[in-house]
XYZ file of C-alpha atoms in Angstrom:
535
model
C 42.447 57.656 -46.030
C 41.350 54.962 -43.569
C 38.136 55.166 -41.564
C 37.954 53.173 -38.341
C 35.331 50.406 -38.366
C 34.101 50.271 -34.748
C 30.467 49.188 -34.175
C 30.777 49.620 -30.387
C 30.175 53.389 -30.676
C 26.639 52.930 -32.012
C 24.587 51.882 -28.987
C 25.850 54.556 -26.533
C 25.332 57.273 -29.148
C 21.848 56.036 -30.067
C 20.860 55.888 -26.389
C 22.112 59.444 -25.789
C 20.216 60.863 -28.759
C 17.032 59.004 -27.866
C 17.131 60.240 -24.279
C 17.591 63.821 -25.454
C 14.884 63.478 -28.087
C 12.365 62.230 -25.535
C 12.962 65.379 -23.483
C 11.211 67.239 -26.320
C 13.827 69.747 -27.420
C 13.462 69.048 -31.152
C 9.692 69.628 -31.052
C 10.276 73.372 -30.780
C 9.941 75.009 -34.210
C 12.369 77.791 -33.246
C 14.990 75.194 -32.380
C 14.506 73.466 -35.746
C 14.851 76.779 -37.575
C 18.088 77.562 -35.725
C 19.551 74.162 -36.618
C 18.632 74.497 -40.305
C 20.315 77.919 -40.377
C 23.412 76.454 -38.743
C 23.452 73.637 -41.289
C 23.413 76.223 -44.083
C 26.213 78.160 -42.411
C 28.305 75.006 -42.098
C 27.884 74.239 -45.800
C 28.776 77.820 -46.783
C 31.794 78.007 -44.460
C 33.236 74.673 -45.589
C 32.318 74.839 -49.291
C 35.970 74.924 -50.402
C 36.704 71.874 -48.241
C 33.750 70.060 -49.774
C 35.115 70.828 -53.247
C 38.513 69.475 -52.276
C 36.972 66.314 -50.823
C 34.952 65.638 -53.966
C 38.038 66.257 -56.099
C 40.026 63.672 -54.129
C 37.217 61.112 -53.976
C 35.746 61.430 -57.484
C 38.079 63.769 -59.428
C 35.185 66.218 -59.754
C 35.857 69.806 -60.771
C 34.731 72.654 -58.506
C 32.168 73.697 -61.102
C 30.690 70.187 -61.319
C 30.658 69.929 -57.511
C 28.907 73.273 -57.262
C 26.359 72.429 -59.957
C 25.433 68.909 -58.850
C 26.231 68.786 -55.129
C 26.583 71.984 -53.124
C 24.050 74.249 -54.834
C 21.226 71.650 -54.936
C 21.887 70.802 -51.288
C 21.710 74.465 -50.287
C 18.487 74.832 -52.288
C 16.893 71.867 -50.468
C 17.911 73.135 -47.019
C 16.654 76.645 -47.810
C 13.395 75.213 -49.130
C 12.875 73.299 -45.885
C 13.798 76.391 -43.856
C 11.269 78.535 -45.715
C 8.361 76.094 -45.565
C 8.689 73.642 -42.670
C 6.604 75.740 -40.236
C 3.687 75.556 -42.671
C 4.226 71.819 -43.176
C 4.214 71.266 -39.402
C 0.790 72.811 -38.768
C -1.998 70.493 -37.564
C -4.654 69.791 -40.192
C -8.330 69.994 -39.240
C -10.740 67.506 -40.803
C -14.484 66.990 -40.630
C -16.253 64.779 -38.061
C -19.001 62.196 -38.719
C -22.414 62.550 -37.081
C -21.716 59.640 -34.733
C -18.969 61.654 -32.988
C -20.547 65.106 -32.786
C -20.007 67.435 -31.078
C -16.203 67.151 -31.293
C -13.172 68.365 -33.236
C -11.022 66.141 -35.463
C -7.521 66.826 -36.739
C -4.160 65.205 -37.290
C -0.770 66.429 -36.171
C 2.608 65.676 -37.686
C 4.861 64.483 -34.911
C 8.534 63.482 -35.278
C 9.300 59.776 -35.382
C 12.282 59.785 -33.029
C 15.895 59.019 -33.935
C 16.448 58.680 -37.691
C 19.415 57.006 -39.381
C 20.595 58.499 -42.691
C 22.936 56.214 -44.646
C 24.460 58.259 -47.458
C 25.955 57.136 -50.756
C 29.430 57.677 -52.192
C 28.404 58.986 -55.616
C 26.683 62.125 -54.266
C 27.877 62.129 -50.657
C 26.735 65.698 -49.902
C 23.358 65.872 -51.621
C 22.231 62.378 -50.610
C 23.191 62.942 -46.969
C 22.682 66.551 -45.931
C 19.356 67.003 -47.748
C 17.931 64.053 -45.797
C 19.456 65.440 -42.609
C 17.590 68.685 -43.366
C 14.327 66.727 -43.674
C 15.031 65.048 -40.329
C 15.740 68.395 -38.640
C 12.695 70.113 -40.186
C 10.369 67.313 -39.064
C 11.720 67.442 -35.498
C 13.719 64.212 -35.374
C 17.100 63.478 -33.880
C 19.466 62.035 -36.492
C 22.605 59.936 -36.885
C 24.438 60.140 -40.205
C 26.517 57.343 -41.690
C 28.355 58.655 -44.750
C 29.997 56.272 -47.179
C 33.498 55.075 -46.369
C 34.114 54.962 -50.132
C 34.194 58.772 -50.279
C 36.364 59.315 -47.158
C 37.606 62.857 -47.833
C 34.107 64.249 -48.362
C 32.855 62.210 -45.396
C 35.363 63.954 -43.130
C 34.042 67.369 -44.164
C 30.416 66.274 -43.610
C 31.432 65.086 -40.137
C 32.869 68.521 -39.399
C 29.678 70.257 -40.545
C 27.503 68.144 -38.268
C 29.760 68.180 -35.215
C 30.946 71.786 -35.374
C 27.700 73.514 -36.373
C 24.770 71.423 -35.109
C 23.596 70.554 -31.589
C 25.291 67.232 -30.842
C 22.692 66.365 -28.259
C 20.434 65.523 -31.197
C 22.634 65.180 -34.321
C 25.852 63.258 -34.820
C 27.893 61.139 -37.227
C 29.043 57.542 -37.112
C 32.035 56.761 -39.295
C 33.003 53.257 -40.272
C 33.002 50.535 -42.879
C 30.991 47.405 -43.543
C 30.763 46.226 -39.923
C 29.468 49.573 -38.708
C 26.910 49.641 -41.534
C 25.655 46.150 -40.640
C 25.400 47.021 -36.946
C 23.518 50.241 -37.703
C 20.839 48.432 -39.722
C 20.257 46.083 -36.780
C 19.890 48.886 -34.231
C 16.484 50.104 -33.036
C 16.130 53.353 -34.912
C 12.715 54.866 -35.577
C 13.360 55.181 -39.327
C 16.199 54.420 -41.740
C 16.880 56.418 -44.899
C 19.219 54.392 -47.099
C 20.707 55.305 -50.464
C 22.488 52.600 -52.452
C 22.078 49.612 -54.725
C 19.005 47.398 -54.855
C 20.987 44.417 -53.538
C 22.190 46.327 -50.478
C 18.780 47.884 -50.025
C 17.309 44.406 -49.610
C 19.857 43.639 -46.883
C 19.055 46.873 -45.070
C 15.313 46.223 -45.223
C 15.760 42.633 -44.031
C 17.886 43.655 -41.053
C 15.568 46.535 -40.153
C 12.529 44.254 -40.322
C 13.802 42.309 -37.311
C 13.009 45.402 -35.203
C 10.071 46.561 -37.373
C 12.029 49.679 -38.294
C 10.443 51.404 -41.326
C 12.785 52.265 -44.184
C 13.037 54.763 -46.979
C 15.069 53.068 -49.696
C 16.515 55.291 -52.406
C 17.841 52.636 -54.774
C 18.763 52.493 -58.430
C 17.785 50.413 -61.391
C 18.238 50.474 -65.117
C 16.673 53.770 -66.240
C 15.667 53.525 -69.923
C 15.565 56.422 -72.383
C 13.202 56.381 -75.367
C 14.193 58.499 -78.378
C 11.085 58.533 -80.533
C 10.817 59.448 -84.208
C 9.530 62.929 -83.274
C 12.518 63.729 -81.028
C 14.698 66.794 -81.473
C 17.939 64.899 -82.130
C 20.286 67.747 -81.269
C 18.575 68.356 -77.930
C 18.418 64.645 -77.087
C 22.118 64.149 -77.837
C 23.182 67.127 -75.745
C 21.141 66.256 -72.684
C 21.719 62.509 -72.700
C 25.477 62.879 -73.277
C 25.756 65.382 -70.439
C 23.765 63.209 -68.040
C 25.663 60.044 -68.934
C 29.254 61.213 -69.335
C 29.559 64.610 -67.649
C 27.441 64.149 -64.511
C 29.780 62.120 -62.307
C 30.811 59.897 -65.214
C 27.472 58.070 -65.224
C 27.729 57.198 -61.523
C 24.228 58.528 -60.913
C 21.228 56.453 -59.878
C 19.010 58.558 -62.169
C 21.348 58.477 -65.150
C 20.449 57.052 -68.551
C 21.244 53.331 -68.379
C 20.355 52.355 -71.961
C 18.649 53.866 -75.001
C 15.797 52.757 -77.232
C 16.059 54.676 -80.532
C 13.366 54.688 -83.204
C 14.576 52.700 -86.199
C 13.885 55.583 -88.613
C 16.334 57.951 -86.879
C 18.876 55.582 -85.295
C 21.690 56.165 -87.785
C 21.316 59.931 -87.685
C 21.053 59.942 -83.901
C 24.115 57.738 -83.273
C 26.283 59.765 -85.639
C 25.246 63.030 -83.982
C 25.595 61.550 -80.488
C 29.231 60.537 -81.051
C 29.981 63.988 -82.486
C 28.396 65.580 -79.402
C 30.522 63.537 -76.984
C 33.691 64.397 -78.912
C 32.783 68.102 -78.813
C 32.206 67.943 -75.066
C 35.711 66.682 -74.395
C 37.465 68.091 -77.482
C 38.347 64.517 -78.538
C 40.662 64.185 -75.515
C 38.624 62.727 -72.697
C 41.565 61.834 -70.444
C 42.732 65.426 -70.152
C 39.292 66.989 -69.772
C 38.604 68.598 -66.391
C 34.912 67.921 -67.008
C 35.339 64.143 -67.006
C 35.312 62.457 -63.579
C 36.894 59.164 -62.585
C 35.385 55.928 -61.291
C 35.190 55.847 -57.487
C 37.624 52.928 -56.901
C 39.420 49.933 -58.402
C 36.559 47.540 -57.654
C 34.004 49.474 -59.683
C 36.516 50.186 -62.451
C 37.137 46.447 -62.820
C 33.379 45.769 -62.659
C 32.784 48.123 -65.598
C 35.797 46.790 -67.484
C 34.352 43.274 -67.212
C 31.187 44.471 -68.949
C 33.273 45.644 -71.894
C 35.650 42.684 -72.061
C 33.049 39.915 -72.055
C 31.533 38.650 -75.292
C 28.507 40.935 -75.040
C 27.613 40.513 -78.715
C 27.258 44.246 -79.354
C 28.977 46.577 -81.782
C 31.101 49.430 -80.366
C 29.943 52.774 -81.790
C 32.178 54.806 -79.481
C 35.038 53.331 -77.469
C 38.418 54.121 -75.964
C 40.975 53.092 -73.368
C 40.270 51.483 -70.006
C 42.951 52.166 -67.357
C 42.245 50.341 -64.117
C 45.140 51.895 -62.199
C 43.933 55.395 -63.059
C 40.248 54.512 -62.501
C 39.631 55.800 -66.011
C 37.135 54.422 -68.518
C 36.571 56.204 -71.817
C 32.914 56.768 -72.859
C 31.543 53.690 -74.586
C 28.440 53.380 -76.751
C 27.535 49.765 -77.577
C 24.994 48.924 -80.256
C 22.575 46.108 -79.348
C 24.480 43.923 -76.881
C 22.816 40.674 -75.840
C 19.999 41.083 -73.329
C 21.731 38.549 -71.063
C 25.080 40.393 -71.105
C 26.464 41.892 -67.883
C 25.710 45.438 -68.979
C 22.053 44.559 -69.491
C 21.623 42.408 -66.405
C 22.776 44.911 -63.786
C 22.735 48.652 -63.293
C 25.736 50.013 -65.216
C 26.580 53.035 -63.046
C 29.353 54.245 -65.299
C 30.227 55.586 -68.793
C 28.847 52.664 -70.804
C 25.697 53.202 -72.876
C 23.965 50.263 -74.615
C 21.610 51.268 -77.456
C 18.775 49.405 -79.169
C 16.335 50.168 -81.960
C 12.553 49.917 -81.837
C 9.788 50.321 -84.383
C 6.544 49.842 -82.502
C 5.932 51.853 -79.310
C 3.408 49.311 -77.995
C 5.931 46.463 -78.189
C 8.537 48.616 -76.458
C 6.099 49.479 -73.664
C 5.397 45.777 -73.126
C 9.136 45.110 -72.861
C 9.573 47.874 -70.280
C 6.541 46.600 -68.355
C 8.116 43.146 -68.121
C 11.189 44.465 -66.272
C 11.723 45.845 -62.767
C 10.324 49.329 -62.304
C 13.187 51.823 -62.790
C 13.987 54.876 -60.679
C 13.276 57.038 -63.724
C 12.100 56.705 -67.315
C 12.895 59.319 -69.957
C 11.127 60.077 -73.237
C 12.406 62.313 -76.030
C 9.764 63.272 -78.569
C 6.584 65.298 -79.010
C 5.117 65.950 -75.566
C 1.422 65.226 -75.099
C 1.066 63.255 -78.341
C -0.199 59.685 -78.591
C 3.134 57.879 -78.151
C 4.295 60.039 -75.269
C 0.992 59.712 -73.412
C 1.077 55.939 -73.870
C 4.538 55.762 -72.311
C 3.525 58.127 -69.503
C 0.374 56.253 -68.521
C 1.228 52.604 -69.284
C 4.682 52.411 -67.693
C 5.563 52.712 -64.017
C 8.739 54.337 -62.683
C 9.934 56.414 -59.757
C 9.979 59.505 -61.974
C 9.097 60.316 -65.570
C 10.599 63.109 -67.636
C 9.971 64.330 -71.170
C 12.883 65.792 -73.179
C 15.136 65.926 -70.119
C 17.356 63.587 -68.101
C 18.101 63.585 -64.337
C 17.230 67.243 -63.698
C 13.736 66.537 -62.396
C 15.524 65.911 -59.085
C 16.439 69.607 -58.857
C 12.801 70.632 -58.271
C 12.314 70.804 -54.493
C 8.529 70.582 -54.929
C 8.701 67.190 -56.661
C 9.019 63.914 -54.729
C 12.158 61.837 -55.173
C 12.050 58.084 -54.755
C 11.603 54.774 -56.484
C 8.931 52.133 -56.786
C 9.290 48.402 -56.444
C 12.898 47.327 -56.982
C 14.049 50.952 -57.337
C 12.968 51.973 -53.841
C 10.199 52.838 -51.443
C 8.912 56.056 -49.871
C 9.640 59.592 -51.060
C 12.051 62.315 -49.990
C 12.776 66.002 -50.769
C 10.725 68.995 -49.686
C 7.379 68.366 -48.064
C 7.573 64.698 -49.092
C 10.702 64.143 -46.984
C 9.067 66.022 -44.102
C 5.983 63.809 -44.314
C 8.004 60.587 -44.661
C 9.846 61.376 -41.427
C 6.669 62.387 -39.585
C 3.914 60.375 -37.933
C 0.452 61.646 -38.860
C -1.232 61.280 -35.476
C -5.053 61.589 -35.434
C -6.453 63.748 -32.627
C -10.108 63.628 -31.534
C -11.302 66.095 -28.870
C -14.790 65.628 -27.353
C -16.672 67.258 -24.510
C -18.110 65.418 -21.521
C -21.731 65.491 -22.670
C -23.489 62.129 -22.873
C -26.990 63.420 -23.528
C -29.264 62.149 -26.298
C -28.401 60.941 -28.932
C -24.875 60.213 -27.582
C -26.444 58.282 -24.712
C -27.622 55.640 -27.192
C -24.068 54.249 -27.352
C -24.386 52.799 -23.846
C -26.283 49.619 -22.905
C -28.849 48.356 -22.456
C -29.332 48.465 -26.228
C -33.028 48.869 -26.777
C -34.475 48.680 -30.266
C -34.724 52.479 -30.316
C -31.058 52.900 -29.336
C -30.014 50.399 -31.979
C -31.954 52.318 -34.626
C -30.395 55.637 -33.619
C -26.843 54.274 -33.554
C -27.350 52.462 -36.881
C -28.663 55.661 -38.444
C -25.795 57.819 -37.148
C -23.105 55.265 -37.982
C -24.289 53.980 -41.346
C -27.028 56.060 -42.901
C -26.441 59.662 -41.845
C -24.239 61.029 -44.622
C -24.166 64.537 -43.175
C -20.959 65.469 -41.344
C -20.577 67.843 -38.423
C -19.324 70.743 -40.561
C -22.099 70.249 -43.092
C -24.668 70.259 -40.288
C -23.201 73.469 -38.822
C -23.258 75.196 -42.205
C -26.839 74.045 -42.784
C -27.908 75.438 -39.417
C -26.199 78.767 -40.139
C -27.910 79.041 -43.530
C -31.280 78.164 -42.019
C -30.828 80.720 -39.230
C -30.020 83.484 -41.704
C -32.922 82.482 -43.927
C -35.327 82.440 -40.975
C -34.116 85.849 -39.806
C -34.569 87.417 -43.248
C -37.931 85.763 -43.838
C -39.286 86.780 -40.404
C -38.222 90.410 -40.830
C -39.592 90.511 -44.375
C -43.007 89.317 -43.198
C -42.945 91.949 -40.434
C -42.166 94.690 -42.960
C -38.836 95.458 -41.275
C -36.966 95.108 -44.562
C -39.063 97.537 -46.632
C -36.699 100.458 -46.113
C -33.435 98.478 -46.853
C -35.088 96.941 -49.948
C -36.205 100.381 -51.139
C -32.683 101.744 -50.613
C -31.121 98.839 -52.539
C -33.617 99.389 -55.353
C -32.706 103.084 -55.575
C -28.993 102.261 -55.601
C -29.559 99.751 -58.389
C -31.524 102.264 -60.461
C -28.838 104.920 -59.959
C -26.041 102.509 -60.949
C -27.973 101.384 -64.045
C -28.584 104.971 -65.191
C -24.906 105.807 -64.617
C -23.751 102.881 -66.744
C -26.327 103.637 -69.443
C -25.173 107.246 -69.634
C -21.513 106.252 -69.790
C -21.916 103.733 -72.593
C -24.395 105.975 -74.412
C -21.951 108.895 -74.447
C -19.130 106.607 -75.596
C -21.237 105.372 -78.501
C -22.202 108.950 -79.425
C -18.579 110.056 -79.360
C -17.610 107.246 -81.693
C -20.400 108.153 -84.131
C -19.311 111.816 -84.229
C -15.783 110.787 -85.071
C -16.974 108.511 -87.808
C -19.001 111.343 -89.308
């Protein structure tokens, strides 16, 4: 399926959406709620079409599409729908003495027109969830889905254009030229999902217009299998994440393994057995095994296997370029300068290495680009695990699990350094696509001590302003609370001295005596009853 590559459609569409946004329609919380509900309805109504698109683009089964694409997307949209009104509320903060009396707060206002550039490997989840964040935070939004997943892209286009208000939300289809033109346009924010190399190009182009970016990139996510790991669990979860979930075409997938030298033989043997059980020793015919997205990426992966990588194949099989099929491969200790260790693999190839000392391994990981995720299999909370958790840096960190941390709507999703910038999902996506605007509201009083801010600056005025600005540590709320406490104390003390509290104090004393006698009688009878039984 061909997608027309016409950059000329961008500017008129962007101008239309910006004009409509500035009229203020998306600021209304009821409008946002209606659009989120319509987005959910569109996904539900066209679910079968989404399954068909993913099957044609990636050879994914309906079950896999439901598990990893449609259901997580629905969960994210529903989460935004259920919570965005709370997220949107202004937040009151305290006020320093220099500014009293006044009120201080910050409001979360929409940025404007947001561009969401989706990826081909998870075209639904990595597009519509970010659209939901844009809608919830009150932005207008243009979506650019990947031309490499054209059948799914067509269904996404239908969802947006048939169910949402096109005054504020629309789709731009196209190829490379459209993508380049979009990154040069004056959006208010760009959310891009893709490789680190392309992310750099997006950020560079956007910088010309000072357009802020959220970059959801990739990287080589390492997995540590420590001596204390549950081998059966580690094999099951790593094999599923690497070979079942979209055939390893996942930015969060395990890229390579570090296996403790004391368990490496046992682990590798069990891992190969696990993979064979998954696909009943016939990977090509398994409905649970996806295909590579296109010829280019199939050839890229094949080149990793055909070069002299210096490793030993532990698990291997056929590579069929014309069918976009690559059998699962496990390679023992390839050279560090091989293709598979120099770039993100993004496919069913798994290099493995041994380690003996956790400190040396941590230093090696620290020397590399920060990955999108780092995984540890072993005893949680013990010395080695806590060292890895605290001394390494990654977009996400998971213990005894792979990839599935992304399914928690209350956790942020995003990279650090070369693996990305900013965070999405849930409240984090809402906040990323919002401007936190400070709001200070003061009255018109300029009496003392506020009058000291105006010249001429006498020595007394300078002392007052210096005290309020630098030395007075009490804030407005603290001062108000102090005054309330002092007022109550003064009232009680004054009435006590006048004898006005004698009767209330006497009544409280009688109530206390009555309560004490009641409790004493109750516990005394209970003790007596127990003694009688014992006798």
